[in-house]
PDB file of C-alpha atoms in Angstrom:
ATOM      1  CA  UNK A   1     117.594 147.755  91.412  1.00  0.00           C
ATOM      2  CA  UNK A   2     117.400 144.827  93.780  1.00  0.00           C
ATOM      3  CA  UNK A   3     114.828 144.693  96.522  1.00  0.00           C
ATOM      4  CA  UNK A   4     115.536 143.356  99.971  1.00  0.00           C
ATOM      5  CA  UNK A   5     114.236 139.877 100.661  1.00  0.00           C
ATOM      6  CA  UNK A   6     114.114 138.910 104.322  1.00  0.00           C
ATOM      7  CA  UNK A   7     115.693 135.678 105.499  1.00  0.00           C
ATOM      8  CA  UNK A   8     113.563 132.538 105.386  1.00  0.00           C
ATOM      9  CA  UNK A   9     113.068 130.299 108.417  1.00  0.00           C
ATOM     10  CA  UNK A  10     111.259 127.051 109.223  1.00  0.00           C
ATOM     11  CA  UNK A  11     107.937 128.778 109.960  1.00  0.00           C
ATOM     12  CA  UNK A  12     107.839 130.428 106.515  1.00  0.00           C
ATOM     13  CA  UNK A  13     106.107 127.451 104.907  1.00  0.00           C
ATOM     14  CA  UNK A  14     104.553 129.420 102.035  1.00  0.00           C
ATOM     15  CA  UNK A  15     107.819 131.163 101.168  1.00  0.00           C
ATOM     16  CA  UNK A  16     109.668 127.844 101.184  1.00  0.00           C
ATOM     17  CA  UNK A  17     106.969 126.284  99.000  1.00  0.00           C
ATOM     18  CA  UNK A  18     107.275 129.131  96.481  1.00  0.00           C
ATOM     19  CA  UNK A  19     111.043 128.692  96.321  1.00  0.00           C
ATOM     20  CA  UNK A  20     110.665 124.936  95.794  1.00  0.00           C
ATOM     21  CA  UNK A  21     108.112 125.517  93.043  1.00  0.00           C
ATOM     22  CA  UNK A  22     110.431 128.074  91.418  1.00  0.00           C
ATOM     23  CA  UNK A  23     113.230 125.502  91.512  1.00  0.00           C
ATOM     24  CA  UNK A  24     111.324 122.406  90.376  1.00  0.00           C
ATOM     25  CA  UNK A  25     108.298 123.839  88.535  1.00  0.00           C
ATOM     26  CA  UNK A  26     106.014 121.131  87.230  1.00  0.00           C
ATOM     27  CA  UNK A  27     108.596 118.348  87.647  1.00  0.00           C
ATOM     28  CA  UNK A  28     106.629 117.433  90.759  1.00  0.00           C
ATOM     29  CA  UNK A  29     102.876 116.900  90.574  1.00  0.00           C
ATOM     30  CA  UNK A  30     100.687 116.817  93.675  1.00  0.00           C
ATOM     31  CA  UNK A  31     101.101 113.034  93.996  1.00  0.00           C
ATOM     32  CA  UNK A  32     104.882 113.260  93.599  1.00  0.00           C
ATOM     33  CA  UNK A  33     105.195 116.074  96.135  1.00  0.00           C
ATOM     34  CA  UNK A  34     103.494 113.917  98.774  1.00  0.00           C
ATOM     35  CA  UNK A  35     105.879 111.029  97.999  1.00  0.00           C
ATOM     36  CA  UNK A  36     109.085 113.035  98.458  1.00  0.00           C
ATOM     37  CA  UNK A  37     111.278 111.595 101.185  1.00  0.00           C
ATOM     38  CA  UNK A  38     111.730 113.989 104.089  1.00  0.00           C
ATOM     39  CA  UNK A  39     115.502 113.530 103.871  1.00  0.00           C
ATOM     40  CA  UNK A  40     115.418 114.922 100.305  1.00  0.00           C
ATOM     41  CA  UNK A  41     112.980 117.698 101.190  1.00  0.00           C
ATOM     42  CA  UNK A  42     115.191 118.722 104.117  1.00  0.00           C
ATOM     43  CA  UNK A  43     118.260 119.024 101.876  1.00  0.00           C
ATOM     44  CA  UNK A  44     116.331 121.082  99.301  1.00  0.00           C
ATOM     45  CA  UNK A  45     115.004 123.459 101.966  1.00  0.00           C
ATOM     46  CA  UNK A  46     118.479 123.930 103.457  1.00  0.00           C
ATOM     47  CA  UNK A  47     119.783 124.795  99.954  1.00  0.00           C
ATOM     48  CA  UNK A  48     117.321 127.703  99.490  1.00  0.00           C
ATOM     49  CA  UNK A  49     119.159 131.044  99.275  1.00  0.00           C
ATOM     50  CA  UNK A  50     118.756 133.102 102.472  1.00  0.00           C
ATOM     51  CA  UNK A  51     117.284 130.140 104.359  1.00  0.00           C
ATOM     52  CA  UNK A  52     118.509 130.617 107.918  1.00  0.00           C
ATOM     53  CA  UNK A  53     117.077 127.578 109.663  1.00  0.00           C
ATOM     54  CA  UNK A  54     119.284 124.657 110.593  1.00  0.00           C
ATOM     55  CA  UNK A  55     118.928 120.932 110.093  1.00  0.00           C
ATOM     56  CA  UNK A  56     118.635 120.568 113.868  1.00  0.00           C
ATOM     57  CA  UNK A  57     115.623 122.934 114.000  1.00  0.00           C
ATOM     58  CA  UNK A  58     113.727 120.893 111.426  1.00  0.00           C
ATOM     59  CA  UNK A  59     110.717 118.889 112.568  1.00  0.00           C
ATOM     60  CA  UNK A  60     108.418 116.449 110.827  1.00  0.00           C
ATOM     61  CA  UNK A  61     105.645 118.985 111.358  1.00  0.00           C
ATOM     62  CA  UNK A  62     107.565 121.673 109.466  1.00  0.00           C
ATOM     63  CA  UNK A  63     108.273 119.300 106.585  1.00  0.00           C
ATOM     64  CA  UNK A  64     104.600 118.245 106.404  1.00  0.00           C
ATOM     65  CA  UNK A  65     103.485 121.895 106.338  1.00  0.00           C
ATOM     66  CA  UNK A  66     106.034 122.661 103.595  1.00  0.00           C
ATOM     67  CA  UNK A  67     104.762 119.707 101.550  1.00  0.00           C
ATOM     68  CA  UNK A  68     101.161 120.907 101.872  1.00  0.00           C
ATOM     69  CA  UNK A  69     102.083 124.488 100.996  1.00  0.00           C
ATOM     70  CA  UNK A  70     104.051 123.229  97.971  1.00  0.00           C
ATOM     71  CA  UNK A  71     100.977 121.300  96.759  1.00  0.00           C
ATOM     72  CA  UNK A  72      98.851 124.475  97.044  1.00  0.00           C
ATOM     73  CA  UNK A  73     101.540 126.434  95.197  1.00  0.00           C
ATOM     74  CA  UNK A  74     101.611 123.786  92.441  1.00  0.00           C
ATOM     75  CA  UNK A  75      97.785 123.814  92.193  1.00  0.00           C
ATOM     76  CA  UNK A  76      97.717 127.623  91.965  1.00  0.00           C
ATOM     77  CA  UNK A  77     100.082 127.454  89.007  1.00  0.00           C
ATOM     78  CA  UNK A  78      98.001 124.896  87.100  1.00  0.00           C
ATOM     79  CA  UNK A  79      95.154 127.343  86.430  1.00  0.00           C
TER      80      UNK A  79
END
Protein backbone atom coordinates (compact mmCIF):
# COMPACT_ATOMS: atom_id res chain seq x y z
CA UNK A 1 0.00 0.00 0.00
CA UNK A 2 1.49 3.31 -1.00
CA UNK A 3 0.70 6.47 0.88
CA UNK A 4 0.18 9.81 -0.78
CA UNK A 5 3.08 12.21 -0.56
CA UNK A 6 2.25 15.81 -1.38
CA UNK A 7 4.31 17.72 -3.92
CA UNK A 8 7.41 19.52 -2.67
CA UNK A 9 8.04 23.21 -3.34
CA UNK A 10 10.76 25.76 -2.60
CA UNK A 11 9.37 26.62 0.85
CA UNK A 12 9.54 22.99 2.02
CA UNK A 13 13.13 23.31 3.21
CA UNK A 14 12.96 20.46 5.73
CA UNK A 15 11.37 18.06 3.24
CA UNK A 16 14.01 18.92 0.64
CA UNK A 17 16.77 18.44 3.22
CA UNK A 18 15.40 15.00 4.13
CA UNK A 19 15.33 13.97 0.47
CA UNK A 20 18.91 15.17 -0.02
CA UNK A 21 20.04 13.27 3.08
CA UNK A 22 18.23 10.16 1.83
CA UNK A 23 20.04 10.51 -1.49
CA UNK A 24 23.54 11.34 -0.25
CA UNK A 25 23.57 10.01 3.33
CA UNK A 26 26.86 10.65 5.06
CA UNK A 27 28.74 11.42 1.83
CA UNK A 28 28.38 15.05 2.88
CA UNK A 29 29.45 16.17 6.34
CA UNK A 30 28.40 19.51 7.81
CA UNK A 31 31.50 21.23 6.40
CA UNK A 32 30.96 19.73 2.94
CA UNK A 33 27.28 20.67 2.87
CA UNK A 34 28.18 24.33 3.44
CA UNK A 35 30.73 24.18 0.60
CA UNK A 36 28.32 22.84 -2.03
CA UNK A 37 28.01 25.17 -4.99
CA UNK A 38 24.50 26.57 -5.36
CA UNK A 39 24.48 25.50 -9.02
CA UNK A 40 24.92 21.87 -7.91
CA UNK A 41 22.43 22.18 -5.06
CA UNK A 42 19.86 23.66 -7.46
CA UNK A 43 20.21 20.73 -9.87
CA UNK A 44 19.87 18.20 -7.03
CA UNK A 45 16.74 19.90 -5.68
CA UNK A 46 15.15 20.01 -9.14
CA UNK A 47 15.83 16.25 -9.49
CA UNK A 48 13.85 15.35 -6.33
CA UNK A 49 10.77 13.26 -7.20
CA UNK A 50 7.54 15.29 -6.90
CA UNK A 51 9.47 18.57 -6.61
CA UNK A 52 7.23 21.10 -8.33
CA UNK A 53 9.28 24.28 -8.07
CA UNK A 54 11.10 25.66 -11.07
CA UNK A 55 14.64 26.87 -11.58
CA UNK A 56 13.25 30.37 -12.11
CA UNK A 57 11.54 30.36 -8.68
CA UNK A 58 14.79 29.51 -6.91
CA UNK A 59 16.43 32.18 -4.78
CA UNK A 60 19.70 32.33 -2.88
CA UNK A 61 17.62 32.52 0.29
CA UNK A 62 15.87 29.23 -0.49
CA UNK A 63 19.18 27.52 -1.22
CA UNK A 64 20.71 28.84 2.04
CA UNK A 65 17.70 27.59 4.03
CA UNK A 66 17.94 24.18 2.32
CA UNK A 67 21.65 23.98 3.17
CA UNK A 68 20.96 24.79 6.83
CA UNK A 69 18.10 22.29 7.03
CA UNK A 70 20.33 19.63 5.42
CA UNK A 71 23.00 20.25 8.08
CA UNK A 72 20.39 19.79 10.84
CA UNK A 73 19.16 16.62 9.13
CA UNK A 74 22.74 15.31 8.92
CA UNK A 75 23.37 16.16 12.61
CA UNK A 76 20.15 14.41 13.68
CA UNK A 77 21.33 11.25 11.95
CA UNK A 78 24.75 11.25 13.64
CA UNK A 79 23.31 10.46 17.09
